[in-house]
Amino acid sequence: MRLRPHHALCIQKFTGHGYDERFTEHMTEICEKLGKHPETSVTVIQGCDEPCAACPNDLAGSCSALEKVDSMDEGVLKALGIRYGDTLPWDKLAARARKNVFETENFEKICGTCEWFGLCRSTSI
Ligand code: SF4
Ligand code: SF4
């Protein structure tokens, strides 16, 4: 599966809320698939990925909030010590995101401006 860096966070904090029904259903499928198959190989990519494919903000392969999400993506790359093009199992990527982002001040630094931050901060995983 191809994921942009900050979606390693969003997938773990997803509780069924999203931009619209299509996005939410698609995100639910992704989360269920990764939950059932944590060994799934994930390649970290720049630009629109699997969750973006059903998002109303995906404008022909580019996010309409590009500046904001680019900054989150860069923050996650740095915090996790990974690079675009790296491939690793979902469970390893998710664990690294928990340790290096959710359990540190990086969470607010990376996600603080996101409209879902309050919800994600109060969501236990
Ligand atoms: S706060 Fe926003 S970017 Fe961060 S995990 Fe939640 S939905 Fe994703
Ligand atoms: S298109 Fe933008 S807002 Fe939509 S899921 Fe992708 S990064 Fe998030």
XYZ file of N, CA and C in Angstrom, residues 9-115:
321
model
N -0.284 8.381 10.831
C -0.914 8.865 12.064
C -2.435 8.776 11.942
N -2.975 9.340 10.875
C -4.437 9.445 10.713
C -5.108 8.072 10.761
N -4.486 7.083 10.144
C -5.090 5.739 10.102
C -5.230 5.184 11.516
N -4.234 5.444 12.346
C -4.290 4.899 13.711
C -5.308 5.626 14.588
N -5.609 6.863 14.244
C -6.527 7.660 15.069
C -7.928 7.723 14.466
N -8.124 7.042 13.363
C -9.416 7.131 12.661
C -10.534 6.508 13.496
N -11.617 7.277 13.663
C -12.757 6.773 14.443
C -14.061 6.885 13.655
N -13.961 6.933 12.342
C -15.169 6.952 11.527
C -15.624 8.337 11.110
N -14.797 9.337 11.375
C -15.140 10.705 10.955
C -14.266 11.079 9.762
N -14.850 11.796 8.818
C -14.061 12.171 7.651
C -14.736 13.264 6.857
N -14.183 13.536 5.693
C -14.659 14.667 4.892
C -16.046 14.427 4.316
N -16.315 13.201 3.922
C -17.656 12.857 3.428
C -17.822 11.324 3.506
N -18.983 10.849 3.089
C -19.285 9.422 3.253
C -18.329 8.533 2.452
N -18.047 8.962 1.227
C -17.156 8.153 0.373
C -15.776 8.032 1.007
N -15.267 9.148 1.483
C -13.950 9.139 2.117
C -13.959 8.243 3.350
N -14.998 8.392 4.160
C -15.071 7.658 5.423
C -15.171 6.148 5.182
N -15.970 5.767 4.202
C -16.088 4.329 3.887
C -14.749 3.767 3.412
N -14.085 4.524 2.553
C -12.799 4.078 2.012
C -11.758 3.972 3.122
N -11.732 4.956 3.986
C -10.776 4.964 5.099
C -11.068 3.782 6.040
N -12.336 3.494 6.248
C -12.705 2.350 7.094
C -12.156 1.060 6.498
N -12.284 0.913 5.185
C -11.758 -0.292 4.513
C -10.242 -0.401 4.683
N -9.562 0.717 4.532
C -8.097 0.713 4.669
C -7.703 0.300 6.090
N -8.383 0.891 7.070
C -8.048 0.592 8.472
C -8.326 -0.871 8.797
N -9.436 -1.393 8.267
C -9.766 -2.798 8.522
C -8.723 -3.710 7.881
N -8.328 -3.374 6.663
C -7.338 -4.194 5.963
C -6.006 -4.210 6.729
N -5.569 -3.045 7.160
C -4.293 -2.984 7.878
C -4.405 -3.628 9.262
N -5.599 -3.527 9.861
C -5.808 -4.178 11.152
C -5.748 -5.695 11.033
N -6.321 -6.214 9.955
C -6.323 -7.671 9.753
C -4.975 -8.174 9.260
N -4.271 -7.328 8.539
C -2.982 -7.740 7.947
C -1.901 -6.710 8.295
N -1.471 -6.703 9.556
C -0.487 -5.696 9.973
C 0.865 -5.844 9.279
N 1.069 -6.990 8.642
C 2.344 -7.204 7.941
C 2.334 -6.550 6.548
N 1.208 -5.972 6.166
C 1.097 -5.334 4.839
C 2.277 -4.398 4.576
N 2.848 -4.537 3.404
C 3.984 -3.716 3.030
C 3.517 -2.308 2.646
N 4.123 -1.314 3.265
C 3.741 0.069 2.998
C 4.932 0.814 2.408
N 4.703 1.487 1.297
C 5.731 2.352 0.715
C 5.337 3.805 0.973
N 6.281 4.542 1.518
C 6.035 5.938 1.882
C 6.224 6.798 0.631
N 5.177 7.474 0.246
C 5.251 8.234 -1.014
C 4.961 9.721 -0.796
N 5.404 10.495 -1.778
C 5.116 11.932 -1.773
C 3.908 12.151 -2.668
N 2.920 12.867 -2.174
C 1.735 13.139 -2.987
C 0.577 12.249 -2.600
N -0.445 12.239 -3.472
C -1.684 11.556 -3.111
C -1.526 10.041 -3.097
N -2.153 9.421 -2.106
C -1.969 8.003 -1.825
C -3.312 7.289 -1.773
N -3.323 6.144 -1.093
C -4.552 5.335 -1.024
C -5.715 6.078 -0.325
N -5.540 6.609 0.875
C -6.654 7.360 1.478
C -7.087 8.558 0.627
N -6.144 9.246 0.012
C -6.481 10.420 -0.805
C -7.393 10.055 -1.980
N -7.312 8.815 -2.443
C -8.019 8.416 -3.661
C -9.525 8.638 -3.570
N -10.068 8.647 -2.346
C -11.517 8.855 -2.201
C -11.819 10.176 -1.493
N -10.855 11.076 -1.477
C -11.036 12.343 -0.736
C -11.504 13.450 -1.662
N -12.464 14.240 -1.224
C -12.923 15.352 -2.061
C -11.856 16.431 -2.264
N -10.805 16.386 -1.443
C -9.722 17.373 -1.588
C -8.625 16.919 -2.537
N -8.760 15.693 -3.077
C -7.781 15.196 -4.041
C -8.178 15.716 -5.420
N -7.443 16.721 -5.863
C -7.750 17.332 -7.154
C -6.756 16.802 -8.177
N -7.184 15.790 -8.906
C -6.343 15.189 -9.944
C -4.959 14.837 -9.434
N -4.921 14.214 -8.267
C -3.646 13.723 -7.751
C -2.882 14.706 -6.894
N -3.479 15.866 -6.622
C -2.802 16.830 -5.761
C -3.781 17.317 -4.694
N -3.331 17.388 -3.466
C -4.212 17.798 -2.362
C -4.463 19.300 -2.411
N -5.716 19.688 -2.210
C -6.047 21.119 -2.252
C -5.484 21.855 -1.047
N -5.085 21.116 -0.028
C -4.465 21.731 1.159
C -2.982 21.375 1.192
N -2.348 21.462 0.031
C -0.997 20.919 -0.142
C 0.026 21.478 0.854
N -0.018 22.777 1.080
C 0.995 23.376 1.953
C 0.912 22.787 3.360
N -0.323 22.660 3.857
C -0.538 22.134 5.207
C -0.110 20.659 5.299
N -0.563 19.855 4.347
C -0.248 18.422 4.458
C 1.219 18.140 4.147
N 1.824 18.953 3.296
C 3.259 18.799 3.015
C 4.071 18.997 4.284
N 3.668 19.997 5.054
C 4.387 20.283 6.287
C 4.213 19.134 7.291
N 3.001 18.572 7.371
C 2.800 17.413 8.244
C 3.643 16.235 7.762
N 3.635 16.001 6.465
C 4.413 14.883 5.913
C 5.902 15.029 6.248
N 6.416 16.235 6.083
C 7.838 16.472 6.391
C 8.110 16.221 7.867
N 7.180 16.662 8.724
C 7.341 16.461 10.165
C 7.375 14.985 10.529
N 6.549 14.197 9.871
C 6.511 12.756 10.167
C 7.780 12.069 9.660
N 8.230 12.432 8.475
C 9.479 11.845 7.949
C 10.622 12.063 8.938
N 10.722 13.303 9.408
C 11.812 13.658 10.320
C 11.671 12.898 11.642
N 10.464 12.905 12.200
C 10.248 12.258 13.508
C 10.498 10.754 13.445
N 10.164 10.144 12.323
C 10.293 8.681 12.212
C 11.638 8.245 11.635
N 12.403 9.214 11.130
C 13.693 8.857 10.527
C 13.530 8.015 9.278
N 12.534 8.372 8.465
C 12.319 7.637 7.212
C 12.374 8.618 6.041
N 12.406 8.044 4.817
C 12.459 8.887 3.613
C 11.414 8.425 2.619
N 11.038 9.319 1.726
C 10.142 8.917 0.634
C 10.781 7.747 -0.113
N 9.965 6.763 -0.413
C 10.456 5.590 -1.132
C 10.750 4.423 -0.209
N 10.857 4.688 1.099
C 11.094 3.581 2.036
C 9.878 2.660 2.065
N 10.137 1.374 2.216
C 9.055 0.390 2.327
C 9.262 -0.406 3.601
N 8.197 -0.521 4.401
C 8.286 -1.305 5.638
C 6.909 -1.842 5.998
N 6.867 -2.873 6.848
C 5.568 -3.425 7.215
C 4.745 -2.401 7.996
N 3.425 -2.450 7.792
C 2.550 -1.492 8.453
C 2.757 -1.481 9.968
N 2.857 -2.644 10.597
C 2.950 -2.647 12.066
C 4.217 -1.963 12.560
N 5.312 -2.063 11.803
C 6.558 -1.381 12.201
C 6.410 0.130 12.033
N 5.812 0.545 10.925
C 5.606 1.975 10.678
C 4.680 2.566 11.752
N 3.620 1.841 12.047
C 2.641 2.325 13.028
C 3.273 2.418 14.412
N 4.067 1.430 14.777
C 4.705 1.446 16.098
C 5.687 2.606 16.204
N 6.416 2.859 15.113
C 7.374 3.957 15.146
C 6.642 5.302 15.263
N 5.499 5.395 14.618
C 4.706 6.631 14.703
C 4.169 6.830 16.121
N 3.772 5.752 16.768
C 3.273 5.883 18.147
C 4.401 6.358 19.067
N 5.562 5.713 18.932
C 6.686 6.022 19.827
C 7.255 7.420 19.568
N 7.400 7.783 18.312
C 8.111 9.026 17.981
C 7.193 10.227 17.772
N 5.882 9.987 17.671
C 4.963 11.122 17.470
C 3.917 11.167 18.589
N 3.060 10.164 18.657
C 1.955 10.245 19.615
C 2.442 10.350 21.066
N 3.572 9.722 21.364
C 4.053 9.724 22.753
C 5.017 10.868 23.028
N 5.120 11.800 22.121
C 6.065 12.918 22.302
C 5.381 14.233 21.934
N 6.139 15.314 22.131
C 5.604 16.642 21.781
C 5.455 16.803 20.263
N 6.021 15.868 19.507
C 5.874 15.930 18.047
C 4.410 15.869 17.619
N 3.574 15.212 18.423
C 2.162 15.079 18.045
C 1.539 16.468 17.846
N 1.695 17.319 18.829
C 1.104 18.658 18.700
C 1.836 19.481 17.646
N 3.159 19.306 17.582
C 3.935 20.065 16.583
C 3.466 19.731 15.175
N 3.231 18.455 14.911
C 2.876 18.024 13.556
C 1.388 18.237 13.282
N 0.553 17.908 14.246
C -0.892 17.853 14.012
C -1.671 19.032 14.583
N -0.999 19.908 15.311
C -1.694 20.957 16.054
C -2.615 21.839 15.233
N -2.333 22.007 13.947
C -3.170 22.892 13.131
C -4.282 22.128 12.396
N -4.334 20.841 12.578
C -5.337 20.038 11.869
C -6.704 20.179 12.532
N -7.726 20.243 11.733
C -9.091 20.394 12.257
C -9.522 19.211 13.139
